[in-house]
Coordinates of C-alpha atoms in Angstrom, one line a residue:
Chain V
X9 CA 120.8 89.6 87.2
X10 CA 123.9 90.9 85.5
X11 CA 125.9 93.7 86.7
X12 CA 128.1 96.2 84.9
X13 CA 131.5 97.1 86.3
X14 CA 130.1 100.4 87.6
X15 CA 127.4 98.5 89.5
X16 CA 130.0 96.2 91.2
X17 CA 132.0 99.2 92.2
X18 CA 128.9 100.5 93.9
X19 CA 128.9 97.3 96.0
X20 CA 132.7 97.1 96.5
X21 CA 133.0 100.6 98.0
X22 CA 130.8 100.0 101.0
X23 CA 132.0 96.3 101.3
X24 CA 135.7 97.2 101.4
X25 CA 135.1 100.0 103.9
X26 CA 133.4 97.5 106.2
X27 CA 136.1 95.0 105.8
X28 CA 138.8 97.6 106.6
X29 CA 136.9 98.5 109.8
X30 CA 136.6 94.7 110.6
X31 CA 140.4 94.4 110.2
X32 CA 141.0 97.4 112.3
X33 CA 138.9 95.8 115.0
X34 CA 141.2 92.7 115.1
X35 CA 144.3 94.8 115.5
X36 CA 142.8 97.1 118.2
X37 CA 143.3 96.6 121.9
X38 CA 140.6 94.7 123.8
X39 CA 139.2 97.9 125.2
X40 CA 139.0 99.6 121.8
X41 CA 137.7 96.6 119.9
X42 CA 134.2 97.1 121.1
X43 CA 134.0 100.6 119.4
X44 CA 134.7 99.0 116.0
X45 CA 132.3 96.2 116.6
X46 CA 129.6 98.7 117.6
X47 CA 130.2 100.6 114.4
X48 CA 129.8 97.5 112.3
X49 CA 126.5 96.6 114.0
X50 CA 125.4 100.2 113.5
X51 CA 126.1 99.7 109.8
X52 CA 123.9 96.6 109.7
X53 CA 121.0 98.5 111.5
X54 CA 121.3 101.7 109.3
X55 CA 121.5 99.7 106.1
X56 CA 118.3 97.9 107.2
X57 CA 116.6 101.2 107.7
X58 CA 117.9 102.5 104.4
X59 CA 116.3 99.6 102.5
X60 CA 112.9 101.0 103.4
X61 CA 113.3 104.7 104.3
X62 CA 116.0 105.5 101.7
X63 CA 114.6 103.6 98.7
X64 CA 110.9 104.3 99.3
X65 CA 111.3 107.9 100.6
X66 CA 108.7 107.2 103.3
X67 CA 109.9 108.2 106.8
X68 CA 109.6 105.4 109.3
X69 CA 110.4 105.5 113.0
X70 CA 109.4 101.9 113.4
X71 CA 112.4 99.9 112.1
X72 CA 113.9 99.7 115.6
X73 CA 110.9 97.7 116.7
X74 CA 112.2 94.9 114.4
X75 CA 115.7 95.3 115.8
X76 CA 114.1 95.0 119.3
X77 CA 112.2 91.9 118.3
X78 CA 115.2 90.3 116.7
X79 CA 117.5 91.2 119.7
X80 CA 115.1 89.7 122.2
X81 CA 114.2 86.6 120.2
X82 CA 117.9 85.8 119.6
X83 CA 118.8 86.7 123.2
X84 CA 116.0 84.7 124.9
X85 CA 116.6 81.7 122.6
X86 CA 120.4 81.5 123.1
X87 CA 120.6 81.8 126.9
X88 CA 121.6 78.2 127.9
X89 CA 118.7 76.1 129.1
X90 CA 120.2 75.4 132.5
X91 CA 120.5 79.1 133.3
X92 CA 117.1 80.0 131.8
X93 CA 115.3 78.1 134.6
X94 CA 116.8 80.5 137.1
X95 CA 116.6 83.8 135.4
X96 CA 113.6 83.7 133.0
X97 CA 111.1 82.1 135.4
X98 CA 108.0 83.6 134.0
X99 CA 108.3 82.8 130.3
X100 CA 106.2 80.2 128.4
X101 CA 107.6 76.7 129.2
X102 CA 108.3 76.0 125.5
X103 CA 110.6 79.0 125.3
X104 CA 112.2 78.1 128.7
X105 CA 113.0 74.5 127.8
X106 CA 114.6 75.1 124.4
X107 CA 117.7 77.0 123.3
X108 CA 119.4 77.3 119.9
X109 CA 122.9 78.0 118.7
X110 CA 124.3 81.3 117.4
X111 CA 123.6 80.9 113.7
X112 CA 120.1 79.6 114.0
X113 CA 119.3 82.5 116.4
X114 CA 120.4 85.0 113.7
X115 CA 118.2 83.3 111.1
X116 CA 115.3 83.1 113.6
X117 CA 115.7 86.9 114.3
X118 CA 115.7 87.7 110.6
X119 CA 112.6 85.5 110.0
X120 CA 110.7 87.0 112.9
X121 CA 111.6 90.6 111.9
X122 CA 110.5 89.9 108.4
X123 CA 107.2 88.3 109.4
X124 CA 106.4 91.1 111.9
X125 CA 107.2 93.8 109.4
X126 CA 105.0 92.1 106.8
X127 CA 102.1 91.8 109.1
X128 CA 102.4 95.4 110.3
X129 CA 103.2 96.7 106.8
X130 CA 100.1 95.3 105.2
X131 CA 97.8 98.0 106.6
X132 CA 100.4 100.7 107.3
X133 CA 102.0 100.8 103.8
X134 CA 98.9 102.6 102.5
X135 CA 100.1 105.7 104.4
X136 CA 102.7 108.2 103.3
X137 CA 104.3 111.4 104.6
X138 CA 103.9 112.3 108.3
X139 CA 101.0 109.9 108.8
X140 CA 103.3 107.0 107.9
X141 CA 106.0 108.4 110.2
X142 CA 103.6 108.6 113.1
X143 CA 101.9 105.3 112.4
X144 CA 105.3 103.5 112.3
X145 CA 106.3 105.3 115.5
X146 CA 103.1 103.9 117.1
X147 CA 104.4 100.5 116.2
X148 CA 107.7 101.2 118.0
X149 CA 105.8 102.3 121.1
X150 CA 103.5 99.3 121.1
X151 CA 106.5 96.9 120.5
X152 CA 108.4 98.5 123.3
X153 CA 105.4 98.5 125.7
X154 CA 104.7 94.8 125.0
X155 CA 108.3 93.7 125.3
X156 CA 108.7 95.6 128.5
X157 CA 105.5 94.5 130.2
X158 CA 104.7 91.0 128.9
X159 CA 106.9 88.7 131.0
X160 CA 105.7 85.5 129.3
X161 CA 107.9 86.2 126.2
X162 CA 111.0 87.7 127.7
X163 CA 112.6 89.3 130.7
X164 CA 110.1 92.3 130.8
X165 CA 111.6 95.5 132.3
X166 CA 114.6 93.7 133.8
X167 CA 117.9 93.1 132.0
X168 CA 118.2 90.0 129.8
X169 CA 121.7 88.7 130.7
X170 CA 123.8 85.6 130.0
X171 CA 123.4 85.9 126.2
X172 CA 126.5 84.3 124.5
X173 CA 128.8 87.1 123.2
X174 CA 129.4 85.6 119.8
X175 CA 129.5 88.9 117.8
X176 CA 133.3 89.2 117.5
X177 CA 135.2 90.9 114.6
X178 CA 134.3 88.1 112.2
X179 CA 130.6 87.9 112.9
X180 CA 130.2 91.7 113.0
X181 CA 132.0 92.1 109.7
X182 CA 130.1 89.3 108.0
X183 CA 126.8 90.5 109.4
X184 CA 127.4 94.0 108.1
X185 CA 128.4 92.6 104.7
X186 CA 125.3 90.4 104.5
X187 CA 123.1 93.5 105.1
X188 CA 125.0 95.5 102.5
X189 CA 124.8 92.7 99.9
X190 CA 121.1 92.1 100.4
X191 CA 120.4 95.8 100.2
X192 CA 122.5 96.1 97.1
X193 CA 120.8 93.2 95.4
X194 CA 117.4 94.5 96.3
X195 CA 118.0 98.1 95.1
X196 CA 119.5 96.8 91.8
X197 CA 116.5 94.4 91.2
X198 CA 113.4 95.3 89.2
X199 CA 111.4 95.6 92.4
X200 CA 113.9 98.0 93.9
X201 CA 113.9 100.2 90.9
X202 CA 110.1 100.3 90.8
X203 CA 110.0 101.4 94.4
X204 CA 112.7 104.0 93.7
X205 CA 110.6 105.3 90.8
X206 CA 107.7 105.7 93.1
X207 CA 109.9 107.7 95.5
X208 CA 110.9 110.1 92.7
X209 CA 107.3 110.6 91.5
X210 CA 104.4 108.6 92.9
X211 CA 101.9 109.9 90.4
X212 CA 104.0 108.9 87.3
X213 CA 105.0 105.6 88.8
X214 CA 101.3 104.8 89.5
X215 CA 100.4 105.8 86.0
X216 CA 102.8 103.3 84.4
X217 CA 101.4 100.5 86.5
X218 CA 103.6 100.4 89.6
X219 CA 101.7 99.0 92.6
X220 CA 103.2 101.3 95.2
X221 CA 101.5 99.6 98.1
X222 CA 103.0 96.2 97.1
X223 CA 106.5 97.6 96.4
X224 CA 106.6 99.4 99.7
X225 CA 105.4 96.3 101.6
X226 CA 108.1 94.2 100.0
X227 CA 110.8 96.8 101.0
X228 CA 109.4 97.0 104.5
X229 CA 109.5 93.3 104.9
X230 CA 113.1 93.0 103.6
X231 CA 114.1 95.9 105.9
X232 CA 112.3 94.2 108.8
X233 CA 114.2 91.0 108.2
X234 CA 117.5 92.8 108.0
X235 CA 116.6 94.8 111.1
X236 CA 115.8 91.6 113.0
X237 CA 119.1 90.1 111.9
X238 CA 121.0 93.3 113.0
X239 CA 119.2 93.1 116.3
X240 CA 120.5 89.6 116.8
X241 CA 124.0 90.8 116.0
X242 CA 123.6 93.5 118.5
X243 CA 122.4 91.3 121.4
X244 CA 125.3 88.9 120.8
X245 CA 127.7 91.8 120.9
X246 CA 126.3 93.2 124.2
X247 CA 125.7 90.0 126.0
X248 CA 122.9 91.7 128.0
X249 CA 120.2 94.0 126.9
X250 CA 117.2 96.0 128.2
X251 CA 114.2 97.2 126.2
X252 CA 115.4 100.8 126.7
X253 CA 118.5 100.1 124.6
X254 CA 116.4 99.3 121.5
X255 CA 113.9 102.2 121.8
X256 CA 113.8 106.0 121.2
X257 CA 117.5 106.8 121.5
X258 CA 118.6 104.1 119.1
X259 CA 115.8 105.2 116.7
X260 CA 116.9 108.8 116.6
X261 CA 120.6 108.0 116.5
X262 CA 120.3 105.5 113.6
X263 CA 118.0 107.8 111.6
X264 CA 120.5 110.6 112.2
X265 CA 123.3 108.4 110.9
X266 CA 121.3 107.7 107.7
X267 CA 120.4 111.3 107.1
X268 CA 124.0 112.5 107.9
X269 CA 125.4 109.9 105.5
X270 CA 122.9 110.7 102.7
X271 CA 119.4 109.3 102.8
X272 CA 119.1 108.1 99.3
X273 CA 122.2 105.9 98.9
X274 CA 123.6 102.6 100.3
X275 CA 127.0 104.3 100.4
X276 CA 125.4 107.1 102.4
X277 CA 124.0 104.6 104.9
X278 CA 127.4 102.9 105.4
X279 CA 129.4 106.2 105.6
X280 CA 126.9 107.8 107.9
X281 CA 126.8 104.9 110.3
X282 CA 130.6 104.6 110.4
X283 CA 131.2 108.4 110.7
X284 CA 128.7 109.0 113.5
X285 CA 129.8 105.9 115.5
X286 CA 133.4 106.8 114.9
X287 CA 132.8 110.3 116.2
X288 CA 130.9 109.0 119.2
X289 CA 133.7 106.5 120.0
X290 CA 136.4 109.2 119.6
X291 CA 134.5 111.6 121.9
X292 CA 133.9 109.0 124.6
X293 CA 137.6 108.1 124.5
X294 CA 138.5 111.8 124.8
X295 CA 136.2 112.0 127.7
X296 CA 137.9 109.2 129.6
X297 CA 141.5 110.3 128.9
X298 CA 143.7 112.4 126.6
X299 CA 143.6 111.5 122.9
X300 CA 146.5 112.5 120.7
X301 CA 145.5 113.4 117.2
X302 CA 148.0 116.1 116.1
X303 CA 147.4 117.8 119.4
X304 CA 146.0 116.6 122.6
X305 CA 142.3 116.4 123.2
X306 CA 140.6 116.2 126.6
X307 CA 136.9 116.6 127.0
X308 CA 135.3 117.9 130.1
X309 CA 133.3 115.2 131.8
X310 CA 129.7 114.9 130.4
X311 CA 130.3 117.0 127.3
X312 CA 130.5 114.1 124.9
X313 CA 126.8 114.2 124.0
X314 CA 126.9 118.0 123.7
X315 CA 129.6 117.8 121.1
X316 CA 128.1 114.8 119.3
X317 CA 124.7 116.5 119.0
X318 CA 126.2 119.8 118.0
X319 CA 128.4 118.3 115.3
X320 CA 125.5 116.3 113.9
X321 CA 123.3 119.4 113.8
X322 CA 126.2 121.3 112.1
X323 CA 126.7 118.7 109.4
X324 CA 122.9 118.7 108.7
X325 CA 122.8 122.5 108.4
X326 CA 125.9 122.8 106.3
X327 CA 125.3 119.7 104.1
X328 CA 121.6 118.9 104.1
X329 CA 122.0 116.2 101.4
X330 CA 124.4 114.3 103.7
X331 CA 128.1 113.5 103.6
X332 CA 127.8 111.5 100.3
X333 CA 125.2 113.9 98.8
X334 CA 122.9 110.8 98.6
X335 CA 125.1 109.3 95.7
X336 CA 126.4 105.8 95.4
X337 CA 130.1 105.1 95.6
X338 CA 131.9 105.6 92.2
X339 CA 135.4 105.6 90.9
X340 CA 135.9 108.6 88.6
X341 CA 138.3 106.9 86.3
X342 CA 136.1 103.9 85.6
X343 CA 133.3 106.0 84.3
X344 CA 133.0 106.3 80.6
X345 CA 132.5 109.8 79.3
Chain I
X30 CA 78.8 99.2 132.4
X31 CA 81.9 98.7 134.4
X32 CA 83.9 100.7 131.9
X33 CA 81.6 103.7 132.0
X34 CA 81.2 103.5 135.8
X35 CA 85.0 103.9 136.2
X36 CA 84.9 107.2 134.3
X37 CA 83.7 109.6 136.9
X38 CA 83.8 113.3 137.3
X39 CA 87.3 113.1 138.8
X40 CA 88.6 111.4 135.7
X41 CA 86.8 113.9 133.5
X42 CA 88.4 116.8 135.4
X43 CA 91.9 115.2 134.9
X44 CA 91.2 114.5 131.3
X45 CA 90.2 118.1 130.6
X46 CA 93.3 119.4 132.5
X47 CA 95.7 117.2 130.5
X48 CA 93.9 117.9 127.3
X49 CA 94.1 121.6 127.9
X50 CA 97.9 121.5 128.4
X51 CA 98.4 119.3 125.4
X52 CA 96.2 121.6 123.3
X53 CA 98.5 124.5 124.2
X54 CA 101.6 122.5 123.1
X55 CA 99.8 121.5 119.9
X56 CA 99.2 125.2 119.1
X57 CA 102.9 125.9 119.7
X58 CA 104.0 123.1 117.4
X59 CA 101.3 123.7 114.8
X60 CA 102.0 127.5 114.5
X61 CA 105.7 126.8 113.7
X62 CA 104.7 124.0 111.3
X63 CA 102.3 126.3 109.6
X64 CA 104.9 128.8 108.5
X65 CA 108.0 126.7 108.4
X66 CA 106.7 123.3 107.4
X67 CA 109.0 122.0 110.2
X68 CA 108.0 119.5 112.9
X69 CA 109.9 120.9 115.9
X70 CA 110.9 117.9 117.9
X71 CA 112.9 120.2 120.2
X72 CA 109.7 121.9 121.4
X73 CA 109.8 119.8 124.6
X74 CA 113.3 121.1 125.4
X75 CA 112.0 124.7 125.4
X76 CA 109.5 123.6 128.0
X77 CA 112.3 121.8 129.9
X78 CA 114.4 125.0 129.9
X79 CA 111.4 126.9 131.3
X80 CA 111.0 124.3 134.0
X81 CA 114.6 124.5 135.0
X82 CA 114.3 128.3 135.1
X83 CA 111.4 128.0 137.5
X84 CA 113.4 125.5 139.6
X85 CA 116.5 127.7 139.8
X86 CA 114.4 130.8 140.6
X87 CA 112.4 129.1 143.3
X88 CA 113.6 131.6 145.9
X89 CA 112.3 134.6 144.0
X90 CA 108.8 136.0 144.2
X91 CA 106.5 133.8 142.2
X92 CA 105.7 136.5 139.6
X93 CA 109.4 137.2 138.9
X94 CA 110.1 133.5 138.7
X95 CA 107.3 133.0 136.1
X96 CA 108.4 136.1 134.1
X97 CA 112.0 134.9 133.9
X98 CA 110.7 131.5 132.8
X99 CA 108.9 133.1 129.9
X100 CA 111.9 135.3 129.1
X101 CA 114.3 132.3 128.9
X102 CA 111.9 130.2 126.8
X103 CA 111.2 133.0 124.3
X104 CA 114.9 133.9 124.0
X105 CA 115.8 130.2 123.4
X106 CA 113.0 129.8 120.9
X107 CA 114.2 132.9 118.9
X108 CA 117.8 131.6 119.1
X109 CA 116.7 128.2 117.8
X110 CA 115.0 129.9 114.8
X111 CA 118.0 132.1 114.0
X112 CA 120.7 129.4 114.4
X113 CA 118.9 126.3 113.2
X114 CA 115.6 126.8 111.4
X115 CA 116.7 129.7 109.2
X116 CA 119.6 127.9 107.5
X117 CA 117.3 124.8 107.0
X118 CA 114.3 126.6 105.4
X119 CA 114.9 125.0 102.0
X120 CA 115.8 121.5 103.3
X121 CA 113.7 118.4 103.0
X122 CA 111.3 117.6 105.9
X123 CA 113.4 114.6 106.9
X124 CA 116.5 116.7 107.3
X125 CA 114.7 119.4 109.3
X126 CA 113.1 116.8 111.6
X127 CA 116.4 114.9 112.2
X128 CA 118.2 118.3 112.9
X129 CA 115.6 119.1 115.6
X130 CA 116.3 115.6 117.1
X131 CA 120.0 116.7 117.3
X132 CA 119.0 120.0 118.8
X133 CA 116.8 118.3 121.3
X134 CA 119.7 116.0 122.4
X135 CA 122.0 118.9 122.5
X136 CA 119.8 120.9 124.9
X137 CA 119.1 117.8 127.0
X138 CA 122.9 117.2 127.3
X139 CA 123.5 120.8 128.2
X140 CA 120.7 120.6 130.8
X141 CA 122.3 117.5 132.3
X142 CA 125.6 119.2 132.7
X143 CA 124.0 122.3 134.4
X144 CA 121.8 120.1 136.6
X145 CA 124.7 117.9 137.8
X146 CA 126.8 120.8 139.1
X147 CA 125.3 120.1 142.5
X148 CA 126.1 116.4 142.3
X149 CA 122.6 115.1 142.0
X150 CA 120.1 114.7 139.2
X151 CA 117.0 116.8 139.2
X152 CA 115.9 120.1 140.7
X153 CA 112.8 121.0 142.6
X154 CA 110.6 123.9 141.6
X155 CA 108.8 124.5 144.9
X156 CA 107.5 128.1 144.7
X157 CA 104.4 127.4 142.6
X158 CA 103.6 124.0 144.1
X159 CA 100.6 125.3 146.1
X160 CA 98.5 125.3 142.9
X161 CA 98.7 121.5 143.0
X162 CA 96.4 121.4 146.1
X163 CA 92.9 120.0 145.6
X164 CA 89.7 121.9 146.1
X165 CA 86.4 120.2 146.6
X166 CA 83.8 120.9 144.0
X167 CA 80.5 119.1 144.5
X168 CA 82.2 116.3 146.4
X169 CA 84.9 115.8 143.7
X170 CA 88.5 116.7 144.4
X171 CA 89.9 118.8 141.6
X172 CA 93.4 120.2 141.7
X173 CA 93.5 124.0 141.4
X174 CA 95.9 123.6 138.5
X175 CA 93.3 121.9 136.5
X176 CA 91.2 125.0 136.5
X177 CA 94.2 127.2 135.8
X178 CA 95.2 124.9 132.9
X179 CA 91.8 124.9 131.3
X180 CA 91.5 128.7 131.9
X181 CA 94.9 129.5 130.5
X182 CA 94.3 127.2 127.5
X183 CA 91.0 128.8 126.7
X184 CA 92.3 132.3 127.3
X185 CA 95.4 131.8 125.2
X186 CA 93.4 130.1 122.4
X187 CA 90.9 132.9 122.3
X188 CA 93.6 135.6 122.3
X189 CA 95.5 133.8 119.6
X190 CA 92.3 133.4 117.5
X191 CA 91.7 137.2 117.8
X192 CA 95.3 138.0 116.9
X193 CA 95.2 135.7 113.9
X194 CA 91.9 137.0 112.5
X195 CA 91.9 140.7 113.6
X196 CA 95.5 141.9 113.1
X197 CA 97.7 142.4 110.1
X198 CA 100.4 140.1 111.4
X199 CA 97.8 137.5 112.0
X200 CA 96.5 137.8 108.5
X201 CA 100.1 137.6 107.2
X202 CA 100.7 134.5 109.3
X203 CA 97.6 132.8 108.0
X204 CA 98.5 133.7 104.4
X205 CA 102.0 132.3 104.9
X206 CA 100.7 129.1 106.4
X207 CA 98.5 128.4 103.4
X208 CA 101.0 129.3 100.7
X209 CA 104.3 130.7 101.7
X210 CA 105.7 131.6 98.3
X211 CA 102.6 133.3 97.1
X212 CA 102.3 135.2 100.3
X213 CA 105.9 136.4 99.9
X214 CA 105.2 137.5 96.4
X215 CA 102.3 139.5 97.7
X216 CA 104.5 141.4 100.1
X217 CA 104.3 139.4 103.3
X218 CA 107.7 139.7 105.0
X219 CA 108.9 136.1 105.7
X220 CA 111.2 136.9 108.6
X221 CA 108.6 138.9 110.5
X222 CA 105.9 136.2 110.1
X223 CA 108.3 133.5 111.2
X224 CA 109.5 135.6 114.2
X225 CA 105.9 136.1 115.2
X226 CA 105.1 132.4 115.0
X227 CA 108.3 131.5 116.9
X228 CA 107.7 134.1 119.7
X229 CA 104.1 133.0 120.2
X230 CA 105.1 129.3 120.2
X231 CA 107.8 130.2 122.8
X232 CA 105.2 132.0 125.0
X233 CA 103.0 129.0 124.8
X234 CA 105.9 126.7 125.8
X235 CA 106.5 129.0 128.8
X236 CA 102.9 128.7 129.8
X237 CA 103.1 124.9 129.5
X238 CA 106.3 124.9 131.5
X239 CA 104.6 126.6 134.4
X240 CA 101.5 124.3 134.3
X241 CA 103.6 121.1 134.0
X242 CA 106.0 122.2 136.8
X243 CA 103.0 122.7 139.1
X244 CA 101.9 119.1 138.5
X245 CA 105.4 117.7 138.6
X246 CA 107.8 120.0 140.5
X247 CA 110.7 117.6 140.1
X248 CA 112.6 118.8 137.0
X249 CA 114.9 116.5 135.1
X250 CA 116.6 116.8 131.7
X251 CA 113.9 114.7 130.0
X252 CA 111.2 116.8 131.5
X253 CA 108.2 117.1 129.0
X254 CA 109.9 114.8 126.5
X255 CA 107.3 112.2 126.7
X256 CA 104.5 114.8 126.6
X257 CA 106.0 116.4 123.5
X258 CA 106.1 113.0 121.7
X259 CA 102.5 112.3 122.5
X260 CA 101.4 115.8 121.4
X261 CA 103.3 115.4 118.1
X262 CA 101.4 112.2 117.6
X263 CA 98.2 113.9 118.5
X264 CA 98.9 116.9 116.2
X265 CA 99.4 114.6 113.2
X266 CA 96.4 112.5 114.1
X267 CA 94.2 115.6 114.4
X268 CA 95.5 117.1 111.1
X269 CA 98.7 119.1 111.1
X270 CA 97.8 121.2 108.1
X271 CA 95.5 123.4 110.0
X272 CA 96.0 125.0 113.3
X273 CA 92.6 124.2 114.8
X274 CA 92.6 120.5 113.7
X275 CA 96.2 120.2 115.2
X276 CA 95.0 121.8 118.5
X277 CA 92.0 119.5 118.7
X278 CA 94.3 116.6 118.0
X279 CA 96.5 117.6 120.9
X280 CA 93.5 118.0 123.2
X281 CA 92.0 114.7 122.1
X282 CA 95.1 112.6 122.7
X283 CA 95.5 114.0 126.2
X284 CA 91.8 113.6 127.0
X285 CA 91.5 110.1 125.6
X286 CA 94.7 108.8 127.3
X287 CA 93.3 109.8 130.7
X288 CA 89.9 108.1 129.9
X289 CA 91.6 104.9 128.6
X290 CA 93.8 104.8 131.7
X291 CA 90.7 105.0 133.9
X292 CA 88.8 102.4 131.8
X293 CA 91.5 99.8 131.9
X294 CA 91.5 97.2 134.7
X295 CA 94.1 98.2 137.3
X296 CA 96.5 95.3 136.5
X297 CA 96.4 96.1 132.8
X298 CA 97.2 99.8 133.0
X299 CA 100.8 99.1 132.1
X300 CA 99.5 98.4 128.6
X301 CA 98.1 102.0 128.3
X302 CA 100.6 103.0 125.7
X303 CA 99.7 100.0 123.5
X304 CA 96.0 100.8 123.7
X305 CA 96.5 104.5 122.9
X306 CA 98.9 103.9 120.0
X307 CA 96.7 101.1 118.6
X308 CA 93.9 103.7 118.5
X309 CA 96.3 106.1 116.8
X310 CA 97.1 103.6 114.1
X311 CA 93.4 102.9 113.5
X312 CA 92.6 106.6 113.2
X313 CA 95.5 107.2 110.8
X314 CA 94.4 104.3 108.6
X315 CA 90.8 105.6 108.4
X316 CA 91.6 109.3 108.2
X317 CA 95.2 109.8 107.0
X318 CA 94.7 113.5 106.4
X319 CA 93.6 114.0 110.0
X320 CA 90.8 113.0 112.3
X321 CA 89.2 116.5 112.2
X322 CA 90.1 117.4 108.6
X323 CA 86.6 117.2 107.3
X324 CA 85.6 117.8 103.7
X325 CA 89.1 117.5 102.3
X326 CA 90.5 114.4 100.8
X327 CA 94.2 114.0 100.5
X328 CA 94.6 114.3 96.8
X329 CA 97.7 113.1 95.0
X330 CA 99.5 116.0 93.3
X331 CA 99.0 115.9 89.6
X332 CA 101.8 115.7 87.1

């Protein structure tokens, strides 16, 4: 693949933004650092969702199932063997007696997410519209139910703790960058363009020989792998996790990030994730104590969610095509006229 | 035979009761979808607001309490239409849906703040609880609310069917639901039709609030959230393009969940959601346009 300068700018915009956030994380105080890291992991998750939902135009509520699988796989496999015997007593012996390091756990999560998405996608990718939305939602419900109740593969309804907290500023930044680069390469490739064509007009795409089912399945698999990877980043950031943290609320929040940024562009996914997490962090700081930005902010206890939801709704009503208008990042002066 | 044996009259009664409530919710969601093409995820929060009204007016006479519940829910439903749905009318389905997520979270967060003023989570709506007592019918204990639910659902559906087929506003609504632009060109007033759909859907949410509060008088900010999600699934599985297929879908998913719950071995009932949602996936794959949408294949739009 060869890229023009304009194409590289499309990649550099989101990449530089993520690197700046990563650098800010290293200069922030210990209590503030977690906000930046959270934002970077959100970028990875939202970019994973974008790869399927944004490029194919098919709504999916199921991508967080792959985040959940990745998070729990990476989490269970990195708890040190000696502590596992005490806390994860019910799981299969083979899982109990082995542990892996940080990087293998990220790869394992990506592989599992991809395989799971491929298997689920084979039948489901024939659907589109609301039927696809509901069917993928059903996948989320089943994944959550099984992870929560089947104690042979994980901690069940209890908290999975003692996961090494390896997602620092470096890993979060690199992780978000990996997601962005993979998404960029995919959407610039022939397969990505075929899928995008099928989003714009399925009938025409089919008439020129695009196998929509196959293209969607490929995007769903790539998205699943990235989501699993992002889930691993997430669990290594939190250090402990429950099934409720990778369920409905995260699904709605990440979808809202994507739509607020602009559903149809990688730049939109990154901007949306950073804008909403930034707003959320700002509001939770303001709820704890005064925040000085030009004038002093203090939020009444418990009003953070009210403001967050109201601002999200307001942005969607005023700018339905998202903050970026669904366009990729461009530098005006580099564009030939 | 063990599966069939465990489905007794008791279970059937419960299944009809839950199915009836879900059918009412399905009509409320389906009506608004028909005219606005908008999947209202915040429908559950209307019901939640009604339930809180019932809880906070527990000291009042039962009739006054129920009337105020309806008033609050209808007012909120109209406000939602005016402030949120109207500016979004020309937006894409994804934007509309995500905005209703945001509204749902907003209302839940507001409810949490109001609820926590007394320092503890949850309020109890006690005044209408007596309906939850059981009566014995032919040796089977059936809760009174089951009869009320089935009765209210049948009554509301028949009344709505009459309004939709016998009145001008009903005719306009059906015309708008099948083709909004053409209907407007022919003189149907958009805002009136939408206001009608929104008010009726609010009234149905009020009724559901009363019925659900009887069964579960402990009201919390996520009241009816899970039910709304299941009904939304049921509506799409049944066929969201038509009101009656949507209603049947809502009924079916409530009915089937109770039956599956009874059929599962006791130590496996925790996997009820997996079984129900696996059924949902199978049905969607076999009939993507809707389980009850007979005679129409989903055709791809021609160029």
